[in-house]
PDB file of C-alpha atoms and ligand atoms in Angstrom:
ATOM      1  CA  MET T1305     -18.624  62.580  18.804  1.00 67.00           C
ATOM      2  CA  THR T1306     -21.331  63.476  21.325  1.00 79.00           C
ATOM      3  CA  GLN T1307     -24.741  62.177  20.412  1.00 86.00           C
ATOM      4  CA  GLN T1308     -27.456  64.823  20.039  1.00 94.00           C
ATOM      5  CA  LEU T1309     -30.576  64.196  22.148  1.00 98.00           C
ATOM      6  CA  THR T1310     -34.032  65.682  21.558  1.00 98.00           C
ATOM      7  CA  LEU T1311     -36.655  65.734  24.319  1.00 98.00           C
ATOM      8  CA  ALA T1312     -40.339  66.393  23.493  1.00 98.00           C
ATOM      9  CA  LEU T1313     -42.371  68.310  26.093  1.00 98.00           C
ATOM     10  CA  SER T1314     -45.674  70.174  26.096  1.00 98.00           C
ATOM     11  CA  LYS T1315     -46.057  73.670  27.549  1.00 96.00           C
ATOM     12  CA  GLY T1316     -47.798  74.169  30.859  1.00 97.00           C
ATOM     13  CA  ARG T1317     -47.968  71.666  33.692  1.00 98.00           C
ATOM     14  CA  ILE T1318     -45.844  68.960  32.023  1.00 98.00           C
ATOM     15  CA  PHE T1319     -43.039  71.422  31.207  1.00 98.00           C
ATOM     16  CA  GLU T1320     -43.181  72.988  34.685  1.00 97.00           C
ATOM     17  CA  GLU T1321     -43.173  69.670  36.533  1.00 98.00           C
ATOM     18  CA  THR T1322     -40.488  68.075  34.328  1.00 98.00           C
ATOM     19  CA  LEU T1323     -37.993  70.921  34.874  1.00 98.00           C
ATOM     20  CA  PRO T1324     -36.912  69.869  38.398  1.00 97.00           C
ATOM     21  CA  LEU T1325     -36.474  66.264  37.244  1.00 98.00           C
ATOM     22  CA  LEU T1326     -34.292  67.403  34.329  1.00 98.00           C
ATOM     23  CA  LYS T1327     -32.279  69.534  36.709  1.00 97.00           C
ATOM     24  CA  ALA T1328     -31.517  66.420  38.740  1.00 96.00           C
ATOM     25  CA  ALA T1329     -30.051  64.973  35.538  1.00 96.00           C
ATOM     26  CA  GLY T1330     -27.942  68.119  35.082  1.00 97.00           C
ATOM     27  CA  ILE T1331     -30.103  69.535  32.296  1.00 98.00           C
ATOM     28  CA  GLU T1332     -31.424  73.104  32.496  1.00 98.00           C
ATOM     29  CA  VAL T1333     -33.673  74.571  29.829  1.00 97.00           C
ATOM     30  CA  THR T1334     -32.332  78.052  29.175  1.00 94.00           C
ATOM     31  CA  GLU T1335     -35.442  79.618  27.615  1.00 93.00           C
ATOM     32  CA  ASP T1336     -39.021  79.881  28.869  1.00 93.00           C
ATOM     33  CA  PRO T1337     -41.583  78.427  26.397  1.00 92.00           C
ATOM     34  CA  GLU T1338     -44.283  80.751  27.792  1.00 94.00           C
ATOM     35  CA  ARG T1339     -42.243  83.790  26.714  1.00 94.00           C
ATOM     36  CA  SER T1340     -40.376  82.483  23.700  1.00 92.00           C
ATOM     37  CA  ARG T1341     -42.018  81.677  20.369  1.00 93.00           C
ATOM     38  CA  LYS T1342     -39.279  79.199  19.587  1.00 94.00           C
ATOM     39  CA  LEU T1343     -40.373  75.597  19.191  1.00 96.00           C
ATOM     40  CA  ILE T1344     -36.867  74.290  19.755  1.00 97.00           C
ATOM     41  CA  LEU T1345     -35.345  75.339  23.076  1.00 97.00           C
ATOM     42  CA  PRO T1346     -31.680  75.045  23.953  1.00 97.00           C
ATOM     43  CA  THR T1347     -30.416  73.682  27.259  1.00 98.00           C
ATOM     44  CA  ASN T1348     -27.200  74.217  29.225  1.00 98.00           C
ATOM     45  CA  ASP T1349     -25.973  71.040  27.512  1.00 96.00           C
ATOM     46  CA  PRO T1350     -25.220  71.768  23.832  1.00 95.00           C
ATOM     47  CA  ALA T1351     -26.006  68.115  23.026  1.00 94.00           C
ATOM     48  CA  VAL T1352     -29.551  68.248  24.478  1.00 97.00           C
ATOM     49  CA  ARG T1353     -32.456  70.245  23.055  1.00 98.00           C
ATOM     50  CA  VAL T1354     -36.158  70.404  23.917  1.00 98.00           C
ATOM     51  CA  VAL T1355     -38.950  70.543  21.348  1.00 98.00           C
ATOM     52  CA  ILE T1356     -42.259  72.068  22.448  1.00 98.00           C
ATOM     53  CA  VAL T1357     -45.268  70.218  20.984  1.00 98.00           C
ATOM     54  CA  ARG T1358     -48.956  69.663  21.799  1.00 97.00           C
ATOM     55  CA  ALA T1359     -49.400  67.266  24.734  1.00 98.00           C
ATOM     56  CA  SER T1360     -51.199  64.737  22.526  1.00 97.00           C
ATOM     57  CA  ASP T1361     -48.450  64.898  19.866  1.00 98.00           C
ATOM     58  CA  VAL T1362     -45.594  63.867  22.194  1.00 98.00           C
ATOM     59  CA  PRO T1363     -45.975  60.084  21.567  1.00 97.00           C
ATOM     60  CA  THR T1364     -45.973  60.661  17.790  1.00 97.00           C
ATOM     61  CA  TYR T1365     -42.683  62.610  17.844  1.00 98.00           C
ATOM     62  CA  VAL T1366     -41.080  59.912  19.984  1.00 97.00           C
ATOM     63  CA  GLN T1367     -42.555  57.012  18.001  1.00 96.00           C
ATOM     64  CA  TYR T1368     -41.046  58.315  14.748  1.00 96.00           C
ATOM     65  CA  GLY T1369     -37.727  59.237  16.367  1.00 97.00           C
ATOM     66  CA  ALA T1370     -38.135  62.986  15.743  1.00 98.00           C
ATOM     67  CA  ALA T1371     -37.595  63.150  19.502  1.00 98.00           C
ATOM     68  CA  ASP T1372     -35.517  60.557  21.361  1.00 98.00           C
ATOM     69  CA  PHE T1373     -37.631  60.827  24.477  1.00 98.00           C
ATOM     70  CA  GLY T1374     -40.592  62.762  25.805  1.00 98.00           C
ATOM     71  CA  VAL T1375     -43.069  63.211  28.633  1.00 98.00           C
ATOM     72  CA  ALA T1376     -46.769  62.407  28.145  1.00 97.00           C
ATOM     73  CA  GLY T1377     -49.807  61.752  30.319  1.00 97.00           C
ATOM     74  CA  LYS T1378     -51.015  58.163  30.710  1.00 96.00           C
ATOM     75  CA  ASP T1379     -54.306  59.395  29.176  1.00 97.00           C
ATOM     76  CA  VAL T1380     -52.471  60.498  26.031  1.00 97.00           C
ATOM     77  CA  LEU T1381     -50.445  57.260  25.858  1.00 96.00           C
ATOM     78  CA  LEU T1382     -53.529  55.068  26.226  1.00 95.00           C
ATOM     79  CA  GLU T1383     -55.299  56.927  23.420  1.00 95.00           C
ATOM     80  CA  HIS T1384     -52.179  56.840  21.225  1.00 94.00           C
ATOM     81  CA  GLY T1385     -51.542  53.127  21.708  1.00 90.00           C
ATOM     82  CA  GLY T1386     -47.821  53.365  22.478  1.00 83.00           C
ATOM     83  CA  GLU T1387     -46.329  51.756  19.334  1.00 84.00           C
ATOM     84  CA  GLY T1388     -42.576  52.279  18.956  1.00 85.00           C
ATOM     85  CA  LEU T1389     -42.256  53.560  22.518  1.00 92.00           C
ATOM     86  CA  TYR T1390     -40.076  51.984  25.165  1.00 88.00           C
ATOM     87  CA  GLN T1391     -41.725  50.929  28.405  1.00 76.00           C
ATOM     88  CA  PRO T1392     -42.466  54.211  30.164  1.00 82.00           C
ATOM     89  CA  ILE T1393     -41.153  55.374  33.529  1.00 94.00           C
ATOM     90  CA  ASP T1394     -43.870  56.778  35.812  1.00 96.00           C
ATOM     91  CA  LEU T1395     -42.702  60.290  36.764  1.00 97.00           C
ATOM     92  CA  ASN T1396     -45.532  60.841  39.277  1.00 96.00           C
ATOM     93  CA  ILE T1397     -46.161  64.337  37.895  1.00 97.00           C
ATOM     94  CA  ALA T1398     -49.208  66.108  36.388  1.00 98.00           C
ATOM     95  CA  LYS T1399     -51.412  63.812  38.447  1.00 98.00           C
ATOM     96  CA  CYS T1400     -55.164  63.666  37.982  1.00 98.00           C
ATOM     97  CA  ARG T1401     -57.872  61.062  37.448  1.00 98.00           C
ATOM     98  CA  LEU T1402     -60.081  60.017  34.556  1.00 98.00           C
ATOM     99  CA  SER T1403     -63.705  60.096  35.684  1.00 98.00           C
ATOM    100  CA  VAL T1404     -67.303  59.904  34.568  1.00 98.00           C
ATOM    101  CA  ALA T1405     -69.339  62.980  35.524  1.00 98.00           C
ATOM    102  CA  VAL T1406     -73.004  63.875  35.080  1.00 98.00           C
ATOM    103  CA  PRO T1407     -75.180  66.909  35.840  1.00 98.00           C
ATOM    104  CA  ALA T1408     -76.102  67.163  39.541  1.00 97.00           C
ATOM    105  CA  GLY T1409     -79.499  65.483  39.886  1.00 94.00           C
ATOM    106  CA  PHE T1410     -79.061  63.027  36.998  1.00 96.00           C
ATOM    107  CA  ASP T1411     -79.594  59.524  38.400  1.00 95.00           C
ATOM    108  CA  TYR T1412     -76.629  57.803  36.777  1.00 96.00           C
ATOM    109  CA  ALA T1413     -76.896  54.592  38.824  1.00 94.00           C
ATOM    110  CA  SER T1414     -80.481  53.923  37.823  1.00 93.00           C
ATOM    111  CA  ALA T1415     -79.880  54.936  34.191  1.00 92.00           C
ATOM    112  CA  VAL T1416     -77.114  52.321  34.084  1.00 91.00           C
ATOM    113  CA  ARG T1417     -79.219  49.737  35.940  1.00 89.00           C
ATOM    114  CA  GLN T1418     -82.125  50.164  33.535  1.00 88.00           C
ATOM    115  CA  GLY T1419     -79.794  49.503  30.610  1.00 85.00           C
ATOM    116  CA  ALA T1420     -80.427  52.936  29.107  1.00 85.00           C
ATOM    117  CA  ARG T1421     -78.182  53.945  26.226  1.00 92.00           C
ATOM    118  CA  LEU T1422     -76.047  56.776  27.571  1.00 96.00           C
ATOM    119  CA  ARG T1423     -74.694  59.582  25.431  1.00 97.00           C
ATOM    120  CA  VAL T1424     -71.183  60.445  26.540  1.00 98.00           C
ATOM    121  CA  VAL T1425     -68.880  63.194  25.272  1.00 98.00           C
ATOM    122  CA  THR T1426     -65.153  62.698  25.675  1.00 98.00           C
ATOM    123  CA  LYS T1427     -61.716  63.307  24.215  1.00 98.00           C
ATOM    124  CA  TYR T1428     -60.698  59.871  25.574  1.00 98.00           C
ATOM    125  CA  VAL T1429     -62.712  57.646  23.269  1.00 97.00           C
ATOM    126  CA  ASN T1430     -60.597  54.480  23.678  1.00 96.00           C
ATOM    127  CA  CYS T1431     -60.467  54.645  27.470  1.00 97.00           C
ATOM    128  CA  ALA T1432     -64.187  55.441  27.666  1.00 98.00           C
ATOM    129  CA  ARG T1433     -65.134  52.619  25.275  1.00 97.00           C
ATOM    130  CA  ASN T1434     -63.108  50.080  27.281  1.00 97.00           C
ATOM    131  CA  HIS T1435     -64.513  51.289  30.583  1.00 97.00           C
ATOM    132  CA  PHE T1436     -68.179  51.079  29.578  1.00 97.00           C
ATOM    133  CA  ALA T1437     -67.712  47.816  27.648  1.00 95.00           C
ATOM    134  CA  ALA T1438     -66.180  46.172  30.747  1.00 95.00           C
ATOM    135  CA  LYS T1439     -69.248  47.232  32.758  1.00 93.00           C
ATOM    136  CA  GLY T1440     -71.667  46.175  30.032  1.00 93.00           C
ATOM    137  CA  VAL T1441     -73.061  49.707  29.765  1.00 95.00           C
ATOM    138  CA  HIS T1442     -74.344  50.746  26.348  1.00 94.00           C
ATOM    139  CA  VAL T1443     -72.990  54.115  25.281  1.00 96.00           C
ATOM    140  CA  ASP T1444     -72.925  56.396  22.282  1.00 97.00           C
ATOM    141  CA  LEU T1445     -69.559  58.117  22.404  1.00 98.00           C
ATOM    142  CA  ILE T1446     -69.208  61.590  20.929  1.00 98.00           C
ATOM    143  CA  LYS T1447     -65.657  62.796  20.415  1.00 98.00           C
ATOM    144  CA  LEU T1448     -64.803  66.358  21.460  1.00 98.00           C
ATOM    145  CA  TYR T1449     -61.385  68.010  21.603  1.00 96.00           C
ATOM    146  CA  GLY T1450     -62.036  70.235  24.626  1.00 95.00           C
ATOM    147  CA  SER T1451     -64.588  71.765  27.017  1.00 96.00           C
ATOM    148  CA  MET T1452     -66.268  68.382  27.552  1.00 97.00           C
ATOM    149  CA  GLU T1453     -67.998  69.933  30.596  1.00 97.00           C
ATOM    150  CA  LEU T1454     -70.274  71.847  28.250  1.00 97.00           C
ATOM    151  CA  GLY T1455     -71.749  68.689  26.661  1.00 97.00           C
ATOM    152  CA  PRO T1456     -74.430  67.875  29.249  1.00 97.00           C
ATOM    153  CA  LEU T1457     -75.223  71.569  29.840  1.00 97.00           C
ATOM    154  CA  VAL T1458     -76.367  72.100  26.265  1.00 97.00           C
ATOM    155  CA  GLY T1459     -78.050  68.733  25.747  1.00 96.00           C
ATOM    156  CA  LEU T1460     -75.276  67.146  23.702  1.00 97.00           C
ATOM    157  CA  SER T1461     -74.862  64.276  26.176  1.00 97.00           C
ATOM    158  CA  ASP T1462     -75.938  62.715  29.477  1.00 97.00           C
ATOM    159  CA  ALA T1463     -72.412  62.333  30.791  1.00 98.00           C
ATOM    160  CA  ILE T1464     -68.764  63.189  30.216  1.00 98.00           C
ATOM    161  CA  VAL T1465     -65.525  61.274  30.577  1.00 98.00           C
ATOM    162  CA  ASP T1466     -62.763  63.747  31.422  1.00 98.00           C
ATOM    163  CA  LEU T1467     -59.719  64.402  33.563  1.00 98.00           C
ATOM    164  CA  VAL T1468     -60.328  65.837  37.016  1.00 98.00           C
ATOM    165  CA  SER T1469     -57.727  67.227  39.375  1.00 98.00           C
ATOM    166  CA  THR T1470     -59.127  69.718  41.894  1.00 98.00           C
ATOM    167  CA  GLY T1471     -62.754  69.158  40.833  1.00 98.00           C
ATOM    168  CA  SER T1472     -63.372  72.895  40.548  1.00 98.00           C
ATOM    169  CA  THR T1473     -64.210  72.786  36.821  1.00 98.00           C
ATOM    170  CA  LEU T1474     -66.912  70.175  37.492  1.00 98.00           C
ATOM    171  CA  ARG T1475     -68.308  72.160  40.441  1.00 98.00           C
ATOM    172  CA  ALA T1476     -68.344  75.404  38.440  1.00 98.00           C
ATOM    173  CA  ASN T1477     -70.499  73.666  35.822  1.00 98.00           C
ATOM    174  CA  ASN T1478     -72.814  71.869  38.252  1.00 97.00           C
ATOM    175  CA  LEU T1479     -71.483  68.426  37.384  1.00 98.00           C
ATOM    176  CA  VAL T1480     -70.695  65.602  39.810  1.00 98.00           C
ATOM    177  CA  GLU T1481     -68.194  62.775  39.557  1.00 98.00           C
ATOM    178  CA  VAL T1482     -69.988  59.415  39.560  1.00 98.00           C
ATOM    179  CA  GLU T1483     -67.211  57.029  38.597  1.00 98.00           C
ATOM    180  CA  HIS T1484     -63.447  56.974  38.925  1.00 98.00           C
ATOM    181  CA  ILE T1485     -62.027  55.193  35.867  1.00 98.00           C
ATOM    182  CA  MET T1486     -58.291  55.400  36.617  1.00 98.00           C
ATOM    183  CA  ASP T1487     -55.507  57.439  38.173  1.00 98.00           C
ATOM    184  CA  ILE T1488     -53.369  59.373  35.688  1.00 98.00           C
ATOM    185  CA  SER T1489     -49.796  60.635  35.885  1.00 97.00           C
ATOM    186  CA  SER T1490     -47.185  61.475  33.284  1.00 97.00           C
ATOM    187  CA  ARG T1491     -44.667  59.013  31.902  1.00 97.00           C
ATOM    188  CA  LEU T1492     -41.259  59.308  30.315  1.00 97.00           C
ATOM    189  CA  VAL T1493     -41.339  57.518  26.961  1.00 97.00           C
ATOM    190  CA  VAL T1494     -38.284  56.651  24.894  1.00 97.00           C
ATOM    191  CA  ASN T1495     -37.897  55.865  21.204  1.00 96.00           C
ATOM    192  CA  GLN T1496     -36.959  52.184  20.917  1.00 95.00           C
ATOM    193  CA  ALA T1497     -34.172  52.671  18.371  1.00 96.00           C
ATOM    194  CA  ALA T1498     -32.692  55.626  20.321  1.00 96.00           C
ATOM    195  CA  LEU T1499     -32.611  53.488  23.442  1.00 95.00           C
ATOM    196  CA  LYS T1500     -30.296  51.055  21.637  1.00 95.00           C
ATOM    197  CA  LEU T1501     -28.243  53.458  19.507  1.00 97.00           C
ATOM    198  CA  LYS T1502     -27.865  56.242  22.077  1.00 97.00           C
ATOM    199  CA  ARG T1503     -27.881  54.078  25.160  1.00 95.00           C
ATOM    200  CA  GLU T1504     -24.589  55.378  26.549  1.00 95.00           C
ATOM    201  CA  ARG T1505     -25.851  58.961  26.462  1.00 95.00           C
ATOM    202  CA  LEU T1506     -29.488  58.282  27.396  1.00 96.00           C
ATOM    203  CA  GLN T1507     -29.186  55.760  30.188  1.00 95.00           C
ATOM    204  CA  PRO T1508     -27.603  58.068  32.832  1.00 96.00           C
ATOM    205  CA  ILE T1509     -30.205  60.767  32.082  1.00 97.00           C
ATOM    206  CA  LEU T1510     -33.093  58.293  32.366  1.00 97.00           C
ATOM    207  CA  ALA T1511     -31.672  56.911  35.616  1.00 97.00           C
ATOM    208  CA  ALA T1512     -31.268  60.393  37.148  1.00 97.00           C
ATOM    209  CA  ILE T1513     -34.807  61.416  36.136  1.00 97.00           C
ATOM    210  CA  GLU T1514     -36.263  58.202  37.524  1.00 96.00           C
ATOM    211  CA  ALA T1515     -34.355  58.569  40.811  1.00 96.00           C
ATOM    212  CA  ALA T1516     -35.474  62.214  41.173  1.00 96.00           C
ATOM    213  CA  SER T1517     -39.121  61.337  40.535  1.00 95.00           C
ATOM    214  CA  GLN T1518     -38.993  58.532  43.100  1.00 93.00           C
ATOM    215  CA  ALA T1519     -37.300  60.789  45.665  1.00 91.00           C
ATOM    216  CA  LYS T1520     -40.015  63.393  45.107  1.00 83.00           C
ATOM    217  CA  GLU T1521     -42.717  60.759  45.577  1.00 80.00           C
ATOM    218  CA  THR T1522     -41.156  59.546  48.864  1.00 80.00           C
ATOM    219  CA  THR T1523     -40.940  63.093  50.258  1.00 76.00           C
ATOM    220  CA  ALA T1524     -44.492  63.853  49.130  1.00 71.00           C
ATOM    221  CA  GLN T1525     -46.039  60.808  50.829  1.00 63.00           C
ATOM    222  CA  PRO T1526     -44.121  59.790  53.958  1.00 57.00           C
ATOM    223  CA  SER T1527     -45.321  56.400  55.112  1.00 49.00           C
TER     224      SER T1527
HETATM  225  O1  PRT S 229     -54.499  72.259  26.827  1.00 56.48           O
HETATM  226  P1  PRT S 229     -54.210  71.725  25.439  1.00 56.48           P
HETATM  227  O2  PRT S 229     -55.438  71.511  24.640  1.00 56.48           O
HETATM  228  O3  PRT S 229     -53.096  72.437  24.745  1.00 56.48           O
HETATM  229  O4  PRT S 229     -53.617  70.267  25.606  1.00 56.48           O
HETATM  230  P2  PRT S 229     -53.812  69.286  26.791  1.00 56.48           P
HETATM  231  O5  PRT S 229     -55.040  69.578  27.582  1.00 56.48           O
HETATM  232  O6  PRT S 229     -53.661  67.906  26.231  1.00 56.48           O
HETATM  233  O7  PRT S 229     -52.501  69.640  27.632  1.00 56.48           O
HETATM  234  P3  PRT S 229     -52.379  70.020  29.156  1.00 56.48           P
HETATM  235  O8  PRT S 229     -51.013  70.621  29.315  1.00 56.48           O
HETATM  236  O9  PRT S 229     -53.556  70.790  29.630  1.00 56.48           O
HETATM  237  O10 PRT S 229     -52.396  68.593  29.842  1.00 56.48           O
HETATM  238  C1  PRT S 229     -51.299  67.723  29.719  1.00 56.48           C
HETATM  239  C2  PRT S 229     -51.502  66.523  30.633  1.00 56.48           C
HETATM  240  O11 PRT S 229     -51.644  66.954  31.983  1.00 56.48           O
HETATM  241  C3  PRT S 229     -52.748  65.718  30.362  1.00 56.48           C
HETATM  242  O12 PRT S 229     -52.554  64.824  29.287  1.00 56.48           O
HETATM  243  C4  PRT S 229     -52.934  64.997  31.707  1.00 56.48           C
HETATM  244  O13 PRT S 229     -52.191  63.797  31.733  1.00 56.48           O
HETATM  245  C5  PRT S 229     -52.329  65.975  32.726  1.00 56.48           C
HETATM  246  N1  PRT S 229     -53.317  66.662  33.575  1.00 56.48           N
HETATM  247  C6  PRT S 229     -53.264  66.720  34.931  1.00 56.48           C
HETATM  248  C7  PRT S 229     -54.430  67.340  33.193  1.00 56.48           C
HETATM  249  C8  PRT S 229     -55.062  67.787  34.357  1.00 56.48           C
HETATM  250  N2  PRT S 229     -54.307  67.397  35.416  1.00 56.48           N
HETATM  251  C9  PRT S 229     -56.296  68.559  34.261  1.00 56.48           C
HETATM  252  N3  PRT S 229     -56.866  68.937  35.284  1.00 56.48           N
HETATM  253  N4  PRT S 229     -54.943  67.623  31.969  1.00 56.48           N
HETATM  254  C10 PRT S 229     -56.066  68.341  31.896  1.00 56.48           C
HETATM  255  N5  PRT S 229     -56.771  68.817  32.974  1.00 56.48           N
HETATM  256  C11 PRT S 229     -58.020  69.591  32.693  1.00 56.48           C
HETATM  257  C12 PRT S 229     -59.256  68.693  32.567  1.00 56.48           C
HETATM  258  O14 PRT S 229     -59.386  68.208  31.242  1.00 56.48           O
HETATM  259  C13 PRT S 229     -60.409  69.636  32.936  1.00 56.48           C
HETATM  260  O15 PRT S 229     -60.839  70.419  31.864  1.00 56.48           O
HETATM  261  O16 PRT S 229     -58.329  70.492  33.723  1.00 56.48           O
HETATM  262  C14 PRT S 229     -59.748  70.528  33.965  1.00 56.48           C
HETATM  263  C15 PRT S 229     -60.070  69.980  35.325  1.00 56.48           C
HETATM  264  O17 PRT S 229     -59.246  70.502  36.306  1.00 56.48           O
HETATM  265  P4  PRT S 229     -59.827  70.743  37.775  1.00 56.48           P
HETATM  266  O18 PRT S 229     -58.625  71.092  38.591  1.00 56.48           O
HETATM  267  O19 PRT S 229     -60.819  71.860  37.684  1.00 56.48           O
HETATM  268  O20 PRT S 229     -60.452  69.451  38.249  1.00 56.48           O
HETATM  269 MG1   MG S 230     -55.427  71.417  28.649  1.00 56.48          MG
END
């Protein structure tokens, strides 16, 4: 009997950028999540289905085995902790960076030097806490779920810790990047039990996805 496989993806950039990698593994999603209201999407392979979940919920579905594998940003995985997930493959997609930003004109360097207690809004509380602790900077972290850029503009905080890709959101809100915390890309995560029990079915798919993401990376950055 063919083993059924469930892949967890989020709508938007992760879905869009995972599609070509899936195609390399012979899997084509036959419905568009932006048009369909279905949360479970079929593929050309009757034994493979895709579940559409919030980006930050992907690790949870995979951890509990509700999905056998999934794609999630390194940011999401670091906040989640990664329990029950098999060592992720870097897909080199949905790339961005996690940065500290402040309003233009705010003297971040001297605030830090003077040992001031900074107020920071972020969705990435664990990453932010580790970053500032390693630098010995005292911070009060305020958790937000979105629109972090607004924090300093309305006096909620001195700084933000958020993802930046083009930088246009920061510019539009008169904020400047003052520290680069880490580079972020999305990873393929696999449920540990599925990796053992469905190895025969999963392994060729994982290998094809990994090969396609490496090929893409080589073409993108010729050395
Ligand atoms: O949007 P929603 O609240 O549903 O969920 P989500 O934001 O978690 O999902 P989604 O699809 O927006 O992001 C999924 C993953 O994409 C994230 O976990 C990151 O790993 C990755 N990614 C890559 C990004 C970005 N680039 C990005 N630019 N995630 C978010 N952004 C946001 C950023 O937070 C900021 O508000 O885009 C804005 C900055 O973009 P620029 O281009 O103006 O710099
Ligand atoms: Mg988003």
